[in-house]
Short mmCIF file of C-alpha atoms and ligand atoms in Angstrom, two decimals:
data_model
loop_
_atom_site.label_atom_id
_atom_site.label_comp_id
_atom_site.label_asym_id
_atom_site.label_seq_id
_atom_site.Cartn_x
_atom_site.Cartn_y
_atom_site.Cartn_z
CA MET A 1 -0.71 34.72 0.72
CA GLY A 2 -4.11 34.53 2.36
CA ILE A 3 -7.18 33.22 0.56
CA ASN A 4 -8.05 36.76 -0.59
CA GLU A 5 -4.75 37.01 -2.38
CA TYR A 6 -4.90 33.50 -3.77
CA ASP A 7 -4.42 33.79 -7.49
CA PRO A 8 -5.19 30.43 -9.04
CA ARG A 9 -2.88 29.25 -11.76
CA GLY A 10 -4.77 29.28 -15.05
CA GLN A 11 -4.33 25.53 -15.38
CA PHE A 12 -6.45 24.96 -12.27
CA ILE A 13 -9.37 27.30 -12.95
CA SER A 14 -11.49 24.61 -14.57
CA PHE A 15 -10.83 22.49 -11.49
CA HIS A 16 -12.02 25.18 -9.09
CA ASN A 17 -15.14 25.63 -11.23
CA ARG A 18 -15.96 21.94 -11.51
CA GLN A 19 -19.50 20.75 -10.92
CA GLN A 20 -18.74 17.08 -10.49
CA ARG A 21 -18.66 15.43 -7.11
CA TRP A 22 -15.47 13.50 -7.88
CA ALA A 23 -12.20 14.72 -9.39
CA VAL A 24 -8.87 13.22 -10.33
CA LEU A 25 -5.84 15.38 -11.12
CA VAL A 26 -2.72 13.80 -12.55
CA CYS A 27 -0.13 16.54 -12.55
CA HIS A 28 3.60 16.81 -12.84
CA ARG A 29 5.71 17.64 -9.84
CA ARG A 30 5.63 21.30 -8.78
CA ALA A 31 2.56 21.98 -10.92
CA GLY A 32 0.87 23.52 -7.92
CA LYS A 33 -1.66 20.76 -7.30
CA THR A 34 -1.23 20.77 -3.53
CA VAL A 35 -1.68 24.54 -3.36
CA ALA A 36 -4.71 24.37 -5.67
CA CYS A 37 -6.34 21.62 -3.62
CA VAL A 38 -5.71 23.27 -0.28
CA ALA A 39 -7.16 26.51 -1.70
CA ASP A 40 -10.13 24.54 -2.99
CA LEU A 41 -10.76 23.15 0.49
CA VAL A 42 -10.47 26.57 2.10
CA LEU A 43 -12.86 28.10 -0.46
CA SER A 44 -15.33 25.25 0.03
CA ALA A 45 -15.12 25.64 3.79
CA LEU A 46 -15.77 29.35 3.53
CA VAL A 47 -18.80 29.19 1.25
CA THR A 48 -20.46 26.06 2.59
CA SER A 49 -24.00 26.40 3.85
CA LYS A 50 -23.76 23.15 5.79
CA GLN A 51 -23.62 23.29 9.53
CA ASP A 52 -20.39 22.17 11.19
CA ALA A 53 -18.86 21.30 7.86
CA ARG A 54 -15.85 18.99 7.98
CA PHE A 55 -13.08 18.87 5.41
CA ALA A 56 -10.01 16.71 5.30
CA TYR A 57 -6.69 16.65 3.55
CA VAL A 58 -5.08 13.20 3.50
CA CYS A 59 -1.40 12.63 2.71
CA PRO A 60 0.34 9.25 2.52
CA GLN A 61 2.23 9.97 5.74
CA TYR A 62 1.24 12.15 8.64
CA ASN A 63 4.69 13.73 8.80
CA GLN A 64 4.46 14.80 5.18
CA ALA A 65 1.12 16.35 5.87
CA LYS A 66 2.72 18.40 8.57
CA ASP A 67 5.62 19.55 6.43
CA VAL A 68 3.80 20.65 3.32
CA ALA A 69 0.04 20.83 3.46
CA TRP A 70 -0.20 22.28 6.97
CA THR A 71 1.98 25.20 5.97
CA TYR A 72 -0.25 25.84 2.96
CA ILE A 73 -3.42 25.57 5.04
CA LYS A 74 -2.18 28.08 7.56
CA ARG A 75 -1.02 30.43 4.88
CA LEU A 76 -4.27 30.24 2.92
CA THR A 77 -6.42 30.81 5.99
CA SER A 78 -4.22 33.51 7.55
CA ASP A 79 -6.48 36.37 6.45
CA ILE A 80 -9.72 34.85 7.73
CA PRO A 81 -10.76 36.71 10.88
CA ASN A 82 -10.97 34.60 14.04
CA VAL A 83 -9.58 31.47 12.47
CA GLN A 84 -8.19 29.15 15.15
CA TYR A 85 -5.46 26.60 14.75
CA ASN A 86 -5.05 23.42 16.69
CA GLU A 87 -1.41 22.55 16.15
CA SER A 88 -1.52 19.13 17.78
CA GLU A 89 -4.43 18.00 15.62
CA LEU A 90 -3.33 19.94 12.51
CA ARG A 91 -6.75 21.49 12.32
CA ALA A 92 -8.00 24.91 11.28
CA ASP A 93 -11.37 26.03 12.68
CA LEU A 94 -13.14 28.72 10.69
CA PRO A 95 -15.56 31.17 12.28
CA ASN A 96 -18.53 29.67 10.39
CA GLY A 97 -18.02 26.38 12.21
CA ALA A 98 -16.30 24.64 9.29
CA ARG A 99 -13.10 22.74 10.04
CA ILE A 100 -10.22 21.61 7.87
CA ARG A 101 -8.03 18.88 9.25
CA LEU A 102 -4.96 17.03 8.03
CA TYR A 103 -4.54 13.28 8.22
CA GLY A 104 -1.98 10.67 7.24
CA ALA A 105 -3.09 7.56 5.37
CA ASP A 106 -0.56 5.72 7.53
CA ASN A 107 -2.93 6.18 10.44
CA PRO A 108 -6.43 5.98 8.97
CA ASP A 109 -7.98 5.04 12.30
CA ARG A 110 -7.74 8.64 13.37
CA LEU A 111 -10.18 9.45 10.58
CA ARG A 112 -12.80 6.90 11.47
CA GLY A 113 -16.04 8.02 12.92
CA VAL A 114 -16.28 11.52 11.55
CA TYR A 115 -18.38 12.53 8.58
CA LEU A 116 -16.81 14.55 5.79
CA ASP A 117 -18.18 17.16 3.41
CA GLY A 118 -15.09 17.22 1.22
CA VAL A 119 -11.75 15.46 1.10
CA VAL A 120 -8.51 15.67 -0.85
CA LEU A 121 -6.30 12.59 -1.16
CA ASP A 122 -2.84 13.90 -2.04
CA GLU A 123 -0.30 11.59 -3.72
CA PHE A 124 -2.97 8.92 -3.85
CA ALA A 125 -0.67 6.61 -5.81
CA ASP A 126 1.56 6.36 -2.74
CA MET A 127 -1.25 5.42 -0.40
CA ARG A 128 -2.71 2.14 0.54
CA SER A 129 -5.78 2.42 -1.66
CA SER A 130 -8.08 0.61 0.75
CA VAL A 131 -8.01 3.77 2.86
CA TRP A 132 -10.39 5.15 0.28
CA GLY A 133 -12.89 2.30 0.06
CA GLU A 134 -12.84 1.23 3.65
CA VAL A 135 -12.41 4.48 5.53
CA VAL A 136 -12.89 7.66 3.52
CA ARG A 137 -15.69 6.78 1.12
CA PRO A 138 -18.15 5.73 3.84
CA MET A 139 -17.53 9.03 5.63
CA LEU A 140 -18.77 10.96 2.61
CA ALA A 141 -22.05 9.06 2.41
CA ASP A 142 -23.91 10.89 5.18
CA ARG A 143 -23.67 14.37 3.73
CA LYS A 144 -22.88 13.56 0.11
CA GLY A 145 -19.38 14.95 0.41
CA TRP A 146 -16.99 15.33 -2.50
CA ALA A 147 -13.48 13.95 -3.08
CA VAL A 148 -10.43 14.85 -5.11
CA PHE A 149 -7.64 12.41 -5.93
CA ILE A 150 -4.35 14.01 -6.89
CA GLY A 151 -0.84 12.84 -7.54
CA THR A 152 1.79 11.73 -9.98
CA PRO A 153 1.56 8.22 -11.44
CA LYS A 154 3.11 5.13 -9.87
CA GLY A 155 2.52 2.50 -12.51
CA HIS A 156 -0.73 0.61 -12.93
CA ASN A 157 -2.10 0.85 -9.43
CA ALA A 158 -5.31 2.18 -7.88
CA PHE A 159 -4.55 5.75 -8.96
CA TYR A 160 -4.30 4.52 -12.55
CA ASP A 161 -7.60 2.66 -12.19
CA CYS A 162 -9.15 5.82 -10.82
CA TRP A 163 -7.87 7.85 -13.76
CA GLN A 164 -9.08 5.24 -16.27
CA ASP A 165 -12.51 4.74 -14.71
CA ALA A 166 -13.07 8.48 -14.50
CA GLN A 167 -12.74 8.74 -18.27
CA MET A 168 -16.10 7.08 -18.89
CA ASP A 169 -17.98 8.68 -16.06
CA ILE A 170 -19.77 12.04 -16.17
CA ASP A 171 -19.63 12.34 -12.39
CA TRP A 172 -15.89 12.77 -12.61
CA PHE A 173 -13.72 15.79 -13.38
CA ARG A 174 -10.35 14.84 -14.91
CA LEU A 175 -7.25 16.90 -15.47
CA MET A 176 -3.79 15.84 -16.61
CA LEU A 177 -0.93 18.33 -16.66
CA LYS A 178 2.33 17.26 -18.27
CA ALA A 179 5.34 19.51 -17.82
CA SER A 180 5.96 19.66 -21.56
CA GLU A 181 2.48 21.13 -22.05
CA SER A 182 1.61 23.04 -18.89
CA GLY A 183 4.21 25.77 -19.28
CA LEU A 184 4.50 25.95 -15.50
CA ILE A 185 8.17 25.07 -15.31
CA ASP A 186 10.57 26.64 -17.76
CA ALA A 187 12.69 24.58 -20.11
CA SER A 188 16.03 25.14 -18.40
CA GLU A 189 14.58 24.15 -15.05
CA LEU A 190 13.16 20.96 -16.55
CA LYS A 191 16.48 20.15 -18.13
CA ASP A 192 18.13 20.55 -14.81
CA ALA A 193 15.61 18.29 -13.10
CA ALA A 194 16.10 15.63 -15.78
CA LYS A 195 19.81 15.43 -14.98
CA GLY A 196 19.26 13.82 -11.61
CA MET A 197 16.66 11.33 -12.84
CA THR A 198 16.42 8.24 -14.99
CA ASP A 199 14.27 8.46 -18.13
CA ASP A 200 11.57 6.45 -16.41
CA GLN A 201 11.61 8.68 -13.36
CA TYR A 202 11.33 11.78 -15.50
CA ALA A 203 8.53 10.30 -17.60
CA GLN A 204 6.64 9.45 -14.43
CA GLU A 205 7.22 12.61 -12.43
CA PHE A 206 7.09 15.24 -15.17
CA GLU A 207 5.25 13.64 -18.07
CA CYS A 208 2.61 11.84 -16.00
CA SER A 209 3.40 8.45 -17.50
CA PHE A 210 1.58 5.52 -15.96
CA GLU A 211 3.71 3.23 -18.12
CA ALA A 212 7.09 4.21 -16.75
CA ALA A 213 8.80 1.63 -14.59
CA ILE A 214 8.67 2.48 -10.90
CA ALA A 215 12.16 3.43 -9.94
CA GLY A 216 13.80 1.03 -7.57
CA ALA A 217 10.88 -1.46 -7.67
CA TYR A 218 11.96 -4.99 -6.77
CA TYR A 219 9.38 -6.98 -8.70
CA ALA A 220 8.47 -4.67 -11.57
CA ASN A 221 9.95 -6.94 -14.24
CA ASP A 222 8.82 -10.20 -12.73
CA LEU A 223 5.23 -9.49 -11.78
CA LYS A 224 3.43 -9.55 -15.10
CA GLU A 225 0.00 -8.10 -15.53
CA GLU A 226 -1.34 -11.27 -17.13
CA HIS A 227 -0.44 -13.10 -13.93
CA VAL A 228 -3.03 -11.09 -12.05
CA ARG A 229 -6.36 -12.54 -13.14
CA GLU A 230 -9.22 -14.65 -11.88
CA VAL A 231 -7.78 -17.52 -9.87
CA ALA A 232 -10.35 -20.01 -8.62
CA TYR A 233 -10.09 -21.70 -5.23
CA ASP A 234 -9.93 -25.45 -5.65
CA PRO A 235 -11.45 -27.04 -2.53
CA ARG A 236 -9.77 -30.36 -3.32
CA GLN A 237 -6.34 -28.81 -2.91
CA SER A 238 -4.76 -27.68 0.34
CA VAL A 239 -4.45 -24.00 1.10
CA TYR A 240 -1.19 -22.75 2.62
CA THR A 241 -0.73 -19.46 4.37
CA ALA A 242 2.43 -17.37 4.88
CA TRP A 243 2.37 -14.69 7.56
CA ASP A 244 4.22 -11.54 8.38
CA ILE A 245 3.12 -10.63 11.85
CA GLY A 246 3.10 -7.04 12.96
CA TYR A 247 2.82 -6.15 16.59
CA SER A 248 2.45 -2.41 16.19
CA ASP A 249 2.53 -2.62 12.38
CA ASP A 250 0.38 -4.53 9.91
CA THR A 251 -0.02 -8.27 9.77
CA ALA A 252 -0.11 -9.57 6.19
CA ILE A 253 -1.13 -13.04 5.04
CA TRP A 254 -0.98 -14.73 1.65
CA PHE A 255 -3.11 -17.78 0.84
CA TRP A 256 -1.98 -20.12 -1.91
CA GLN A 257 -2.54 -23.52 -3.48
CA MET A 258 -0.40 -25.59 -5.77
CA SER A 259 -1.84 -26.44 -9.14
CA GLY A 260 0.58 -28.68 -10.96
CA ASN A 261 3.65 -26.60 -11.30
CA GLU A 262 1.82 -23.33 -10.77
CA VAL A 263 1.37 -21.38 -7.59
CA HIS A 264 -2.21 -20.11 -7.31
CA VAL A 265 -2.43 -17.26 -4.85
CA ILE A 266 -6.11 -17.20 -4.05
CA ASP A 267 -6.38 -14.66 -1.27
CA PHE A 268 -4.66 -11.99 0.78
CA TYR A 269 -5.50 -10.51 4.14
CA SER A 270 -4.03 -7.68 6.14
CA ALA A 271 -5.03 -5.92 9.32
CA ASN A 272 -3.49 -4.31 12.32
CA GLY A 273 -4.02 -3.96 16.01
CA HIS A 274 -5.53 -7.40 16.57
CA GLY A 275 -4.63 -10.41 18.66
CA VAL A 276 -4.39 -14.03 17.58
CA GLU A 277 -8.10 -14.66 18.15
CA HIS A 278 -9.02 -12.22 15.40
CA TYR A 279 -6.92 -14.10 12.89
CA VAL A 280 -8.26 -17.46 13.99
CA ASN A 281 -11.78 -16.16 13.39
CA MET A 282 -10.72 -14.81 10.02
CA LEU A 283 -9.30 -18.21 9.01
CA ASN A 284 -12.51 -19.92 10.13
CA GLU A 285 -14.67 -17.47 8.26
CA LYS A 286 -12.75 -17.98 5.06
CA GLY A 287 -13.21 -21.69 5.62
CA TYR A 288 -10.56 -22.89 3.21
CA ASN A 289 -9.26 -26.42 3.10
CA TYR A 290 -6.11 -25.58 5.01
CA ALA A 291 -3.09 -27.82 4.75
CA LYS A 292 -2.76 -29.99 7.84
CA ILE A 293 -0.14 -31.62 9.93
CA GLY A 294 -1.84 -34.61 11.51
CA ASN A 295 -5.37 -33.30 11.88
CA LYS A 296 -4.38 -29.75 12.67
CA PRO A 297 -4.45 -26.97 10.11
CA PHE A 298 -1.06 -25.39 9.89
CA LEU A 299 0.42 -21.97 9.16
CA TRP A 300 3.78 -20.76 7.92
CA LEU A 301 4.85 -18.20 10.49
CA PRO A 302 7.82 -15.80 10.53
CA HIS A 303 10.70 -16.44 12.89
CA ASP A 304 9.59 -13.76 15.34
CA ALA A 305 6.39 -15.72 16.01
CA ARG A 306 8.49 -17.72 18.44
CA ALA A 307 9.22 -14.74 20.63
CA LYS A 308 7.30 -14.61 23.87
CA THR A 309 5.18 -11.54 24.17
CA PHE A 310 4.35 -9.67 27.32
CA ALA A 311 0.87 -8.85 26.12
CA SER A 312 -0.21 -12.47 26.05
CA GLY A 313 1.04 -13.63 29.39
CA GLY A 314 4.45 -14.69 28.17
CA LYS A 315 3.15 -16.90 25.36
CA SER A 316 4.58 -16.70 21.88
CA THR A 317 2.35 -16.13 18.87
CA GLN A 318 3.14 -19.67 17.78
CA GLU A 319 1.99 -21.02 21.16
CA GLN A 320 -1.16 -18.94 21.04
CA PHE A 321 -2.10 -20.37 17.64
CA MET A 322 -1.42 -23.78 19.07
CA SER A 323 -3.91 -23.19 21.86
CA TYR A 324 -6.53 -22.57 19.17
CA GLY A 325 -5.74 -25.92 17.54
CA TYR A 326 -3.41 -24.66 14.82
CA SER A 327 0.00 -26.06 14.22
CA SER A 328 2.66 -23.98 12.56
CA ARG A 329 6.10 -24.01 11.10
CA ILE A 330 8.65 -21.28 11.04
CA VAL A 331 9.81 -20.14 7.61
CA PRO A 332 13.57 -20.66 7.38
CA GLU A 333 15.29 -17.35 7.82
CA LEU A 334 16.95 -16.19 4.64
CA SER A 335 18.72 -12.94 3.97
CA LEU A 336 16.52 -10.29 2.44
CA GLN A 337 18.33 -10.60 -0.88
CA ASP A 338 17.90 -14.37 -1.00
CA GLY A 339 14.26 -13.98 -0.14
CA ILE A 340 13.80 -11.48 -2.93
CA ASN A 341 15.55 -13.85 -5.32
CA ALA A 342 13.26 -16.65 -4.21
CA MET A 343 10.29 -14.39 -4.98
CA ARG A 344 11.67 -13.54 -8.41
CA MET A 345 12.10 -17.22 -9.16
CA MET A 346 8.58 -18.02 -8.05
CA LEU A 347 6.77 -15.18 -9.84
CA PRO A 348 6.92 -16.59 -13.41
CA LYS A 349 4.77 -19.53 -12.31
CA THR A 350 2.59 -17.64 -9.87
CA TYR A 351 -0.92 -16.32 -10.50
CA PHE A 352 -2.76 -13.92 -8.21
CA ASP A 353 -6.50 -13.57 -7.93
CA ARG A 354 -7.22 -10.08 -9.16
CA GLN A 355 -9.93 -9.27 -6.65
CA LYS A 356 -9.00 -11.00 -3.47
CA CYS A 357 -5.30 -10.21 -3.79
CA PHE A 358 -5.78 -6.64 -4.99
CA ASP A 359 -4.34 -4.92 -1.91
CA GLY A 360 -1.42 -7.29 -1.65
CA VAL A 361 -0.54 -7.12 -5.32
CA GLU A 362 -0.51 -3.35 -5.09
CA CYS A 363 2.09 -3.63 -2.35
CA LEU A 364 4.19 -5.99 -4.45
CA LYS A 365 4.13 -3.64 -7.42
CA LEU A 366 5.22 -0.70 -5.32
CA TYR A 367 7.70 -2.45 -3.03
CA ARG A 368 10.90 -0.61 -3.74
CA ARG A 369 14.28 0.46 -2.55
CA GLU A 370 14.75 3.50 -0.41
CA TYR A 371 15.84 6.58 -2.30
CA ASP A 372 18.55 8.84 -1.01
CA ASP A 373 17.36 12.28 -2.03
CA ASP A 374 20.68 13.96 -1.34
CA LYS A 375 22.93 11.54 -3.14
CA LYS A 376 20.31 10.76 -5.82
CA VAL A 377 20.86 7.04 -5.53
CA PHE A 378 18.88 4.08 -4.29
CA ARG A 379 19.96 2.59 -1.02
CA ASP A 380 20.47 -1.11 -0.80
CA LYS A 381 17.45 -1.65 1.41
CA PRO A 382 13.72 -1.56 0.97
CA LEU A 383 11.67 1.47 1.77
CA HIS A 384 9.80 0.62 4.95
CA ASP A 385 6.22 1.68 4.41
CA TRP A 386 2.76 0.17 4.07
CA THR A 387 3.96 -2.02 1.18
CA SER A 388 6.66 -3.78 3.23
CA HIS A 389 4.47 -6.14 5.22
CA ALA A 390 2.76 -7.78 2.26
CA ALA A 391 6.15 -7.94 0.54
CA ASP A 392 7.75 -9.62 3.56
CA ALA A 393 4.94 -12.17 3.78
CA ALA A 394 5.35 -12.82 0.05
CA ARG A 395 9.03 -13.55 0.56
CA TYR A 396 8.07 -16.08 3.21
CA MET A 397 5.58 -17.62 0.77
CA ALA A 398 8.33 -17.89 -1.85
CA ILE A 399 10.55 -19.72 0.60
CA ALA A 400 7.81 -21.88 2.09
CA TYR A 401 5.96 -22.97 -1.03
CA ARG A 402 8.80 -25.20 -2.14
CA VAL A 403 8.47 -27.33 0.93
CA ALA A 404 4.88 -28.09 0.09
CA LEU A 405 5.81 -29.47 -3.31
CA PRO A 406 5.84 -33.21 -3.75
CA GLU A 407 9.44 -34.27 -3.51
CA ALA A 408 9.74 -35.01 -7.21
CA GLN A 409 8.70 -31.48 -8.14
CA ARG A 410 11.01 -29.61 -5.84
CA PRO A 411 13.59 -27.46 -7.55
CA GLU A 412 17.00 -29.03 -7.93
CA PRO A 413 19.23 -29.24 -5.99
CA LYS A 414 16.77 -30.54 -3.47
CA TYR A 415 15.72 -28.07 -0.89
CA ALA A 416 15.61 -29.43 2.57
CA PHE A 417 13.37 -28.20 5.27
CA ARG A 418 15.20 -28.10 8.54
CA GLY A 419 12.37 -27.20 10.82
CA THR A 420 12.35 -24.87 13.74
CA GLU A 421 15.40 -26.24 15.50
CA ASN A 422 17.59 -24.53 12.93
CA GLY A 423 15.26 -21.72 12.18
CA MET A 424 17.39 -18.99 13.66
CA LYS A 425 20.36 -19.80 11.52
CA THR A 426 20.57 -17.69 8.43
CA LEU A 427 20.95 -19.85 5.36
CA THR A 428 21.25 -18.79 1.79
CA LEU A 429 18.93 -20.47 -0.67
CA ASP A 430 21.85 -22.38 -2.10
CA GLU A 431 22.90 -23.54 1.32
CA MET A 432 19.38 -24.57 2.10
CA TRP A 433 18.98 -26.44 -1.13
CA ALA A 434 22.24 -28.18 -0.61
CA LEU A 435 21.05 -29.68 2.63
CA THR A 436 19.66 -33.17 2.62
CA PRO A 437 16.40 -33.71 4.44
CA LYS A 438 16.81 -34.73 8.05
CA ARG A 439 13.27 -36.00 8.13
CA SER A 440 10.50 -36.33 5.65
CA THR A 441 8.24 -33.34 5.28
CA ARG A 442 4.86 -34.82 4.71
CA ILE A 443 2.66 -31.81 4.67
N1 ADP B 501 -1.46 29.78 -7.27
C1 ADP B 501 -0.19 29.86 -6.86
N2 ADP B 501 0.34 31.06 -6.59
C2 ADP B 501 1.62 31.16 -6.17
N3 ADP B 501 2.46 30.14 -6.00
C3 ADP B 501 2.00 28.91 -6.25
C4 ADP B 501 0.65 28.70 -6.68
N4 ADP B 501 0.47 27.38 -6.88
C5 ADP B 501 1.66 26.79 -6.56
N5 ADP B 501 2.57 27.71 -6.19
C6 ADP B 501 3.96 27.41 -5.78
O1 ADP B 501 4.48 26.40 -6.63
C7 ADP B 501 5.26 25.47 -5.92
C8 ADP B 501 4.72 24.06 -6.11
O2 ADP B 501 3.41 23.96 -5.59
P1 ADP B 501 2.82 22.59 -5.00
O3 ADP B 501 1.36 22.80 -4.87
O4 ADP B 501 3.55 22.19 -3.78
O5 ADP B 501 3.15 21.61 -6.20
P2 ADP B 501 2.81 20.05 -6.41
O6 ADP B 501 1.96 19.61 -5.25
O7 ADP B 501 2.09 19.99 -7.72
O8 ADP B 501 4.13 19.36 -6.48
C9 ADP B 501 5.22 25.92 -4.46
O9 ADP B 501 6.40 26.62 -4.19
C10 ADP B 501 4.02 26.82 -4.39
O10 ADP B 501 4.15 27.79 -3.38
MG1 MG B 502 2.21 18.20 -3.73
#
């Protein structure tokens, strides 16, 4: 099916004819949204009067882009004379100078630096939403490019916000297609699909419900929406930080303060591809009243911060922070399950600042178990994706925050901090709590 034979599904005609610069399509699975959006890009690329027009199709993961969208792009451009494909860059070059290229939101740096005349963000609910604000949106500014957000819902995250905000805005085109109304999938097929899914999964994937619980989510029941609100920084109170350090992956950092019995999470930071100096500058710029040991501000680091790294002349991350005047402690190593339990116990008294913690909270909402598509069951381990790093750092926060409590407020039985000398030993929360302090932890 080349672009000449492309026969749009009736449900998408209003989309192809839209006048608005922005569009959001919330459509059930197999509605044909990916095909419609790829066709829309190809049509735009063909009719554009701009010189060297650039179009992009962004999927959550580069590999997905290759599997699905690239096949559609090649098919829908196959009847354009002299079209050229660059297989290693997943790029189609049209004879009028326009180019369509595929990207993965898992590697947004590849995108940086180019302008765009039009972009589709496919399965936006599964992406780190900052890819839009920080990377894609600025690229559209130069040439007033357009954007389309498509996907199925994943709870109240950035895709939901996009759908809601678009409602009030005349610059936005909106379309929702539910399977019960679109007529695109026949009843017996839908019934069959429903068999392998929970009610929530079906409501989300086929009925476009933003309210359905995210299947396999770890914190869905514990992270309440009213706990994400404005949380003021109190300069009189110490600020603690818990870190998950990525060497090739993301580094994620939570910033919190204690307020009576409540945990006030005032900030979140994540980045990748930087050395220790970058993070030291970031801490200085934020300028919080960091908790101190002696006169040195201190950080809660993950156990792997003790490992020596080649890159830094055989110094560990912990040692590098030390050379910048920071002291640190290693978060006691708990099993994943115990860490998750610690998080669940902490969440009812934890409040997150809506703005500064936005990216991190999104990760927490989406952090979920891996799904086995063949067996139709969830595996007993988390899906490793862009949400994992913030979720790991949050587990460390949930373990570490107790140590910072005045002794009288610590949960019973008393939780003892055993410091780095025992850090490698895996202790369950119960085991840890059962320990008596070996030394006082005046932090
Ligand atoms: N206009 C169309 N003409 C023919 N087949 C289509 C059309 N739109 C979608 N399809 C087919 O429907 C199926 C689902 O399309 P896809 O765009 O991948 O769905 P979604 O992204 O909504 O899950 C694919 O097999 C695709 O080839
Ligand atoms: Mg699709």
